[in-house]
Amino acid sequence: MKAIVLVGGEGTRLRPLTCQTPKAMVPVVNRPFLEHMVERLKKHAVDTIVLTLCYLPELIQKYFKDGARFGVKMVYIEEKVPLGTAGAVKNAECLFDEPFFVLNGDVLCDLDYGAMMRAHLACGAVATIALIPVEDVTQFGVVETAPEGRITRFVEKPKANEVGTNMVNAGTYILDPHVLRDMPRNKPVSFERQLFPGLLASGERLTGFPFTGYWIDIGKPDNYMELNYHLLIGARSPGKASSVAGAVVELGQGTSVDPGAIMDAPVVVGERCSIGAGVVIKGPTVIGNGCRIGPGARLDRVIVWNNVSIGKNARLEHCIVANNCLVNDNCCIGEGCVVGDDVKVTPSCVIQPGTKVWPGTLVT
Ligand code: GTP
């Protein structure tokens, strides 16, 4: 089976993490988010993955290359200007001659792709949309269906009393290639706002494929943190991606931990790190490669990317620190902070809860 994954967006809501890293490449438990998706697709017999690139394309291509290392064939299609979700697929139209998956490149879920394809082929719809129930529909694209599954209405971000269902578009579709035929070339088109409602209006059959289980969209920093925590804890983790679940503490090659450091699981530390005397790390916490945690530092539910240095007696709580940062001695980084790449925090500085620090900033 073939899948096309949309990874061309700028990920503005996830800034500053996405200022220098495409959303698909943000590390989730020390591996790019997209690698978790690819692993899952491969498990469900998807053997060819087309990536639609636009924002920072070279970072994605350089990592996945031809896909051989991940057991799939990777094909790349690049847009010079963003074409929107459906426009990006139109741009790759020549690669598809039978029904294929389309996935938003920021969603991880427990969907049974094989079952969805079987349902699609059996019902004769031109498109099948995976649907997931949510508690609060107001931030999502609601999809109303008739009892036999036929889609009757799309409502984007409705008020709570405006719709009769809590089923929303889960960001995974199966399309028959011919639905792309009449679309304009090189023009931005959205699935949710244009292509799907247009097909419905012209009387085409669209079907919903409801599923339950794990589903997360890492579009915002809170959700990104949540996914890391879920994979670390394993409790709600989707499938095999929970390879670290249940591990007390996992340390990468070449990492040294002072015997006086305390790690409260689950904690994952990458390669070539050093954890100093008297450090206390409370999980769920993930630390990338090449990091140094100075003596007496305390980290509580933190996500640290690569090559970060944290000074003596620093305090970090429930926050994210991206690549190549220097957090000096006695600094405090509060709950919900998101610190971008290459930030320097001068000694004893306090970054208030909820602050976003842009890449390259010197915080004094
Ligand atoms: P925000 O700016 O935070 O809304 O993020 P986004 O635009 O990157 O993502 P959004 O959730 O709006 O889009 C869903 C998926 O479609 C993401 O995986 C995006 O990378 C992808 N996407 C959005 N717009 C485009 C586009 O114009 N071209 C391509 N190739 N992909 C896109």
Coordinates of C-alpha atoms and ligand atoms in Angstrom, one line a residue:
M1 CA 0.0 0.0 0.0
K2 CA 1.0 3.6 -0.6
A3 CA 0.7 6.6 1.7
I4 CA 1.3 10.3 1.2
V5 CA 2.3 12.2 4.3
L6 CA 1.8 16.0 4.4
V7 CA 4.9 17.5 6.0
G8 CA 5.1 20.9 4.3
G9 CA 3.5 23.1 6.8
E10 CA 5.4 25.7 8.9
G11 CA 4.1 24.5 12.2
T12 CA 3.5 28.0 13.4
R13 CA 1.6 26.9 16.6
L14 CA 4.6 24.8 17.7
R15 CA 7.1 27.7 17.5
P16 CA 9.7 28.3 18.7
L17 CA 10.4 24.5 18.4
T18 CA 9.7 24.7 14.6
C19 CA 11.8 27.8 13.8
Q20 CA 14.6 25.6 12.7
T21 CA 13.1 22.2 12.7
P22 CA 10.1 21.0 10.7
K23 CA 7.2 19.7 12.8
A24 CA 7.8 16.2 11.4
M25 CA 11.3 16.2 12.7
V26 CA 10.8 17.4 16.3
P27 CA 12.2 14.7 18.5
V28 CA 9.8 12.5 20.4
V29 CA 11.6 10.4 22.9
N30 CA 14.8 11.1 21.0
R31 CA 13.6 10.1 17.5
P32 CA 11.9 12.4 14.9
F33 CA 8.1 12.4 15.2
L34 CA 7.9 11.2 11.6
E35 CA 10.0 8.1 12.3
H36 CA 7.3 7.0 14.8
M37 CA 4.7 7.5 12.0
V38 CA 6.8 5.6 9.5
E39 CA 7.3 2.7 11.9
R40 CA 3.5 2.4 12.4
L41 CA 2.7 2.6 8.7
K42 CA 5.3 -0.1 7.9
K43 CA 3.7 -2.3 10.5
H44 CA 0.4 -2.0 8.6
A45 CA 1.9 -3.0 5.3
V46 CA 2.5 0.4 3.8
D47 CA 5.6 0.0 1.8
T48 CA 5.9 3.3 -0.2
I49 CA 5.7 6.7 1.5
V50 CA 5.5 9.9 -0.4
L51 CA 6.5 13.0 1.6
T52 CA 5.2 16.4 0.4
L53 CA 7.9 18.8 1.4
C54 CA 7.9 22.6 1.5
Y55 CA 9.2 24.1 4.8
L56 CA 12.9 23.2 5.5
P57 CA 12.7 20.2 3.1
E58 CA 16.4 19.3 3.2
L59 CA 16.2 18.4 6.9
I60 CA 13.6 15.7 6.3
Q61 CA 15.2 14.3 3.1
K62 CA 18.6 14.2 4.6
Y63 CA 17.4 12.0 7.5
F64 CA 15.1 9.6 5.7
K65 CA 17.0 9.4 2.4
D66 CA 15.6 6.5 0.2
G67 CA 13.8 5.0 3.3
A68 CA 15.9 1.7 3.2
R69 CA 17.0 2.2 6.8
F70 CA 13.4 2.3 7.9
G71 CA 12.2 -0.6 5.7
V72 CA 10.1 1.5 3.3
K73 CA 10.6 3.3 -0.1
M74 CA 10.6 7.1 0.4
V75 CA 9.6 9.4 -2.5
Y76 CA 9.8 13.2 -2.2
I77 CA 7.7 15.8 -3.9
E78 CA 8.6 19.4 -3.2
E79 CA 6.4 22.5 -3.5
K80 CA 8.0 25.9 -4.2
V81 CA 5.1 27.6 -2.5
P82 CA 2.7 26.0 -0.1
L83 CA -0.2 24.4 -1.9
G84 CA -2.4 23.5 1.1
T85 CA -3.2 20.0 2.2
A86 CA -5.2 18.9 -0.9
G87 CA -3.1 21.0 -3.3
A88 CA 0.0 19.2 -2.1
V89 CA -1.6 15.8 -3.0
K90 CA -2.7 17.1 -6.4
N91 CA 1.0 18.0 -7.0
A92 CA 1.9 14.3 -6.5
E93 CA -1.1 13.0 -8.5
C94 CA 1.1 11.2 -11.1
L95 CA 2.3 8.7 -8.4
F96 CA -1.0 7.2 -7.7
D97 CA -3.2 4.9 -9.8
E98 CA -5.2 3.1 -7.1
P99 CA -6.6 4.0 -3.7
F100 CA -4.0 5.4 -1.3
F101 CA -3.7 6.9 2.2
V102 CA -3.2 10.6 2.9
L103 CA -2.0 11.4 6.4
N104 CA -1.4 14.7 8.2
G105 CA 2.2 14.6 9.2
D106 CA 1.5 15.6 12.8
V107 CA -0.9 12.9 14.0
L108 CA 0.0 9.6 15.7
C109 CA -2.8 7.1 16.3
D110 CA -3.8 3.5 16.8
L111 CA -5.7 3.2 13.5
D112 CA -5.9 -0.2 11.8
Y113 CA -4.9 1.0 8.3
G114 CA -5.6 -2.4 6.7
A115 CA -9.2 -2.5 8.1
M116 CA -9.7 1.0 6.8
M117 CA -8.6 0.1 3.3
R118 CA -10.8 -3.0 3.3
A119 CA -13.8 -0.9 4.3
H120 CA -13.0 1.7 1.7
L121 CA -12.8 -0.9 -1.1
A122 CA -16.0 -2.6 0.0
C123 CA -18.2 0.5 0.2
G124 CA -17.5 2.1 -3.2
A125 CA -16.9 5.6 -1.8
V126 CA -14.5 8.0 -3.6
A127 CA -12.9 9.0 -0.2
T128 CA -12.9 7.5 3.3
I129 CA -12.1 9.7 6.3
A130 CA -11.0 8.3 9.6
L131 CA -13.1 9.6 12.4
I132 CA -12.3 9.8 16.1
P133 CA -14.6 10.9 19.0
V134 CA -13.4 13.8 21.1
E135 CA -14.8 15.5 24.2
D136 CA -14.7 19.1 23.0
V137 CA -15.5 19.4 19.3
T138 CA -15.0 23.2 19.1
Q139 CA -11.3 23.0 18.0
F140 CA -11.8 20.3 15.3
G141 CA -13.5 19.5 12.0
V142 CA -16.7 17.7 12.8
V143 CA -18.0 15.1 10.4
E144 CA -21.6 14.1 10.5
T145 CA -22.6 10.7 9.0
A146 CA -25.8 8.8 8.2
P147 CA -26.3 5.5 10.1
E148 CA -24.6 3.4 7.3
G149 CA -21.5 5.7 7.5
R150 CA -22.1 7.9 4.5
I151 CA -20.9 11.5 5.3
T152 CA -23.6 14.1 5.3
R153 CA -22.0 17.3 6.5
F154 CA -18.6 18.9 7.4
V155 CA -18.6 21.6 10.1
E156 CA -15.2 23.3 10.9
K157 CA -14.6 24.3 14.5
P158 CA -18.4 24.4 15.4
K159 CA -19.9 25.8 18.6
A160 CA -20.8 22.9 21.0
N161 CA -24.6 23.0 20.2
E162 CA -24.2 23.4 16.5
V163 CA -23.6 19.7 15.7
G164 CA -25.2 16.4 16.5
T165 CA -22.0 14.3 16.8
N166 CA -18.6 14.3 18.6
M167 CA -16.9 12.5 15.7
V168 CA -14.1 14.6 14.1
N169 CA -11.7 14.3 11.1
A170 CA -8.7 12.3 12.4
G171 CA -6.4 13.6 9.7
T172 CA -6.2 10.3 7.8
Y173 CA -7.9 9.6 4.5
I174 CA -8.1 7.1 1.7
L175 CA -8.7 8.7 -1.7
D176 CA -9.5 7.3 -5.1
P177 CA -7.0 9.0 -7.5
H178 CA -9.8 10.3 -9.7
V179 CA -11.0 12.8 -7.1
L180 CA -7.9 14.8 -7.9
R181 CA -8.5 15.0 -11.6
D182 CA -10.6 18.1 -11.7
M183 CA -8.6 20.1 -9.2
P184 CA -6.6 23.1 -10.4
R185 CA -2.8 22.6 -10.6
N186 CA -0.5 24.7 -8.6
K187 CA -3.3 26.4 -6.6
P188 CA -3.6 26.1 -2.8
V189 CA -6.5 23.8 -1.9
S190 CA -7.6 22.5 1.5
F191 CA -9.1 19.1 2.0
E192 CA -11.3 20.2 5.0
R193 CA -12.5 23.5 3.6
Q194 CA -12.6 22.9 -0.1
L195 CA -12.1 19.4 -1.7
F196 CA -14.3 17.3 0.7
P197 CA -17.2 19.8 1.0
G198 CA -17.0 20.2 -2.8
L199 CA -17.2 16.5 -3.5
L200 CA -20.1 16.2 -1.1
A201 CA -22.0 19.0 -2.9
S202 CA -21.5 17.4 -6.2
G203 CA -23.1 14.2 -4.9
E204 CA -20.0 12.0 -4.6
R205 CA -20.1 9.3 -1.9
L206 CA -17.7 10.0 1.1
T207 CA -17.6 7.6 4.0
G208 CA -16.5 7.9 7.6
F209 CA -14.4 5.2 9.2
P210 CA -14.9 5.5 13.0
F211 CA -12.2 4.2 15.3
T212 CA -11.4 4.5 19.0
G213 CA -8.1 4.3 20.9
Y214 CA -5.0 6.5 21.0
W215 CA -5.0 9.6 18.8
I216 CA -2.9 12.8 19.2
D217 CA -2.1 15.8 17.1
I218 CA 1.2 17.4 18.1
G219 CA 0.3 20.8 16.6
K220 CA 0.8 22.6 20.0
P221 CA 3.5 22.5 22.6
D222 CA 1.2 21.0 25.3
N223 CA 0.3 18.1 23.0
Y224 CA 3.9 17.6 22.0
M225 CA 4.8 17.3 25.6
E226 CA 1.9 15.0 26.2
L227 CA 2.9 12.6 23.5
N228 CA 6.4 12.3 24.9
Y229 CA 5.0 11.6 28.4
H230 CA 2.5 9.0 27.0
L231 CA 5.3 7.1 25.3
L232 CA 7.5 7.3 28.3
I233 CA 4.8 6.1 30.7
G234 CA 3.5 3.6 28.3
A235 CA 0.1 3.7 29.9
R236 CA -1.8 5.1 26.9
S237 CA 0.9 4.5 24.4
P238 CA 0.0 3.5 20.9
G239 CA 1.4 0.1 19.9
K240 CA 5.0 -0.7 19.6
A241 CA 6.2 2.8 19.7
S242 CA 6.2 2.3 23.5
S243 CA 9.5 0.5 23.2
V244 CA 10.7 2.4 26.3
A245 CA 7.5 1.9 28.3
G246 CA 8.1 0.1 31.5
A247 CA 11.8 0.9 31.4
V248 CA 12.9 2.3 34.7
V249 CA 15.7 4.4 33.3
E250 CA 17.2 4.1 29.9
L251 CA 20.7 5.5 29.2
G252 CA 22.3 5.8 25.8
Q253 CA 25.9 4.7 24.8
G254 CA 28.7 6.7 26.4
T255 CA 26.4 8.4 29.0
S256 CA 27.8 8.6 32.5
V257 CA 25.7 9.2 35.7
D258 CA 27.3 10.1 39.0
P259 CA 26.4 7.5 41.6
G260 CA 24.9 10.3 43.8
A261 CA 22.3 11.3 41.1
I262 CA 18.7 10.3 41.6
M263 CA 16.5 9.3 38.7
D264 CA 12.8 8.8 39.3
A265 CA 11.5 6.7 36.3
P266 CA 10.5 6.9 33.6
V267 CA 13.6 8.8 32.4
V268 CA 15.3 8.3 29.0
V269 CA 18.8 9.9 28.4
G270 CA 20.5 9.8 25.0
E271 CA 24.1 9.1 24.1
R272 CA 27.3 10.9 25.3
C273 CA 25.6 12.7 28.2
S274 CA 26.9 13.4 31.7
I275 CA 24.7 13.6 34.8
G276 CA 26.5 15.2 37.7
A277 CA 26.5 14.6 41.5
G278 CA 23.4 15.3 43.4
V279 CA 21.3 15.7 40.3
V280 CA 17.6 14.8 40.7
I281 CA 15.6 13.9 37.6
K282 CA 11.9 13.2 38.0
G283 CA 10.1 11.5 35.2
P284 CA 8.6 11.4 32.8
T285 CA 11.7 13.2 31.4
V286 CA 13.7 12.8 28.2
I287 CA 17.1 14.1 27.6
G288 CA 18.7 14.0 24.1
N289 CA 22.3 13.3 23.0
G290 CA 25.4 15.2 24.1
C291 CA 23.8 16.9 27.1
R292 CA 25.5 17.9 30.4
I293 CA 23.5 18.2 33.6
G294 CA 25.6 20.0 36.2
P295 CA 25.8 19.0 39.9
G296 CA 22.7 19.6 42.1
A297 CA 20.4 20.4 39.1
R298 CA 16.8 19.4 39.4
L299 CA 14.7 18.4 36.4
D300 CA 11.0 17.7 36.9
R301 CA 9.1 16.4 33.8
V302 CA 11.3 18.0 31.2
I303 CA 12.0 17.5 27.5
V304 CA 15.6 18.4 26.6
W305 CA 16.8 18.1 23.0
N306 CA 20.5 17.7 21.9
N307 CA 23.7 19.4 23.0
V308 CA 22.2 21.2 26.0
S309 CA 24.2 22.2 29.0
I310 CA 22.5 22.7 32.3
G311 CA 24.5 24.4 35.0
K312 CA 24.9 23.7 38.7
N313 CA 21.8 23.8 40.9
A314 CA 19.5 24.9 38.0
R315 CA 15.8 24.1 38.3
L316 CA 13.7 23.1 35.3
E317 CA 10.0 22.2 35.7
H318 CA 7.6 20.7 33.1
C319 CA 9.3 22.6 30.2
I320 CA 11.0 22.0 26.8
V321 CA 14.5 23.1 26.0
A322 CA 15.6 22.7 22.3
N323 CA 19.0 22.1 20.7
N324 CA 22.4 23.7 21.7
C325 CA 21.1 25.7 24.7
L326 CA 23.2 26.8 27.6
V327 CA 21.3 27.1 30.9
N328 CA 23.8 28.5 33.4
D329 CA 24.2 27.8 37.1
N330 CA 21.3 28.5 39.5
C331 CA 18.8 29.3 36.7
C332 CA 15.1 28.5 37.0
I333 CA 12.9 27.6 34.0
G334 CA 9.2 27.5 34.9
E335 CA 6.3 25.3 34.1
G336 CA 5.2 25.4 30.4
C337 CA 8.2 27.3 29.1
V338 CA 9.4 26.5 25.6
V339 CA 13.0 27.5 24.9
G340 CA 14.1 27.5 21.3
D341 CA 17.5 26.5 19.8
D342 CA 20.8 28.2 20.7
V343 CA 19.5 30.1 23.7
K344 CA 21.8 31.2 26.4
V345 CA 20.5 31.8 29.9
T346 CA 22.8 33.8 32.2
P347 CA 23.5 32.6 35.7
S348 CA 20.7 32.8 38.3
C349 CA 18.1 33.9 35.7
V350 CA 14.5 33.0 36.2
I351 CA 12.3 32.4 33.2
Q352 CA 8.7 32.7 34.3
P353 CA 6.2 29.9 33.7
G354 CA 4.7 29.8 30.2
T355 CA 7.4 31.9 28.5
K356 CA 8.5 31.2 24.9
V357 CA 12.1 32.0 24.2
W358 CA 13.0 32.6 20.6
P359 CA 16.1 30.9 19.0
G360 CA 19.4 32.6 19.6
T361 CA 18.2 34.8 22.5
L362 CA 20.5 35.7 25.3
V363 CA 18.3 35.7 28.5
T364 CA 19.7 38.0 31.2
Ligands
GTP1 P1 0.2 25.5 11.9 O1 0.9 26.5 11.2 O2 0.6 25.4 13.4 O3 -1.3 25.5 11.7 O4 0.8 24.1 11.4 P2 0.8 23.5 9.9 O5 0.2 24.3 8.9 O6 2.2 23.0 9.7 O7 -0.1 22.2 10.1 P3 -1.6 21.9 10.0 O8 -2.1 21.2 11.2 O9 -2.3 23.2 9.6 O10 -1.6 20.9 8.7 C1 -1.8 19.5 8.8 C2 -0.6 18.8 8.1 O11 -0.6 19.3 6.8 C3 0.8 19.1 8.7 O12 1.4 17.9 8.8 C4 1.4 20.1 7.8 O13 2.8 19.9 7.6 C5 0.7 19.8 6.4 N1 0.6 21.0 5.6 C6 -0.2 22.1 5.9 N2 -0.1 22.9 4.9 C7 0.6 22.4 3.9 C8 1.0 22.8 2.6 O14 0.7 23.8 2.1 N3 1.8 21.9 1.9 C9 2.2 20.7 2.4 N4 3.0 19.9 1.6 N5 1.8 20.3 3.6 C10 1.1 21.1 4.4

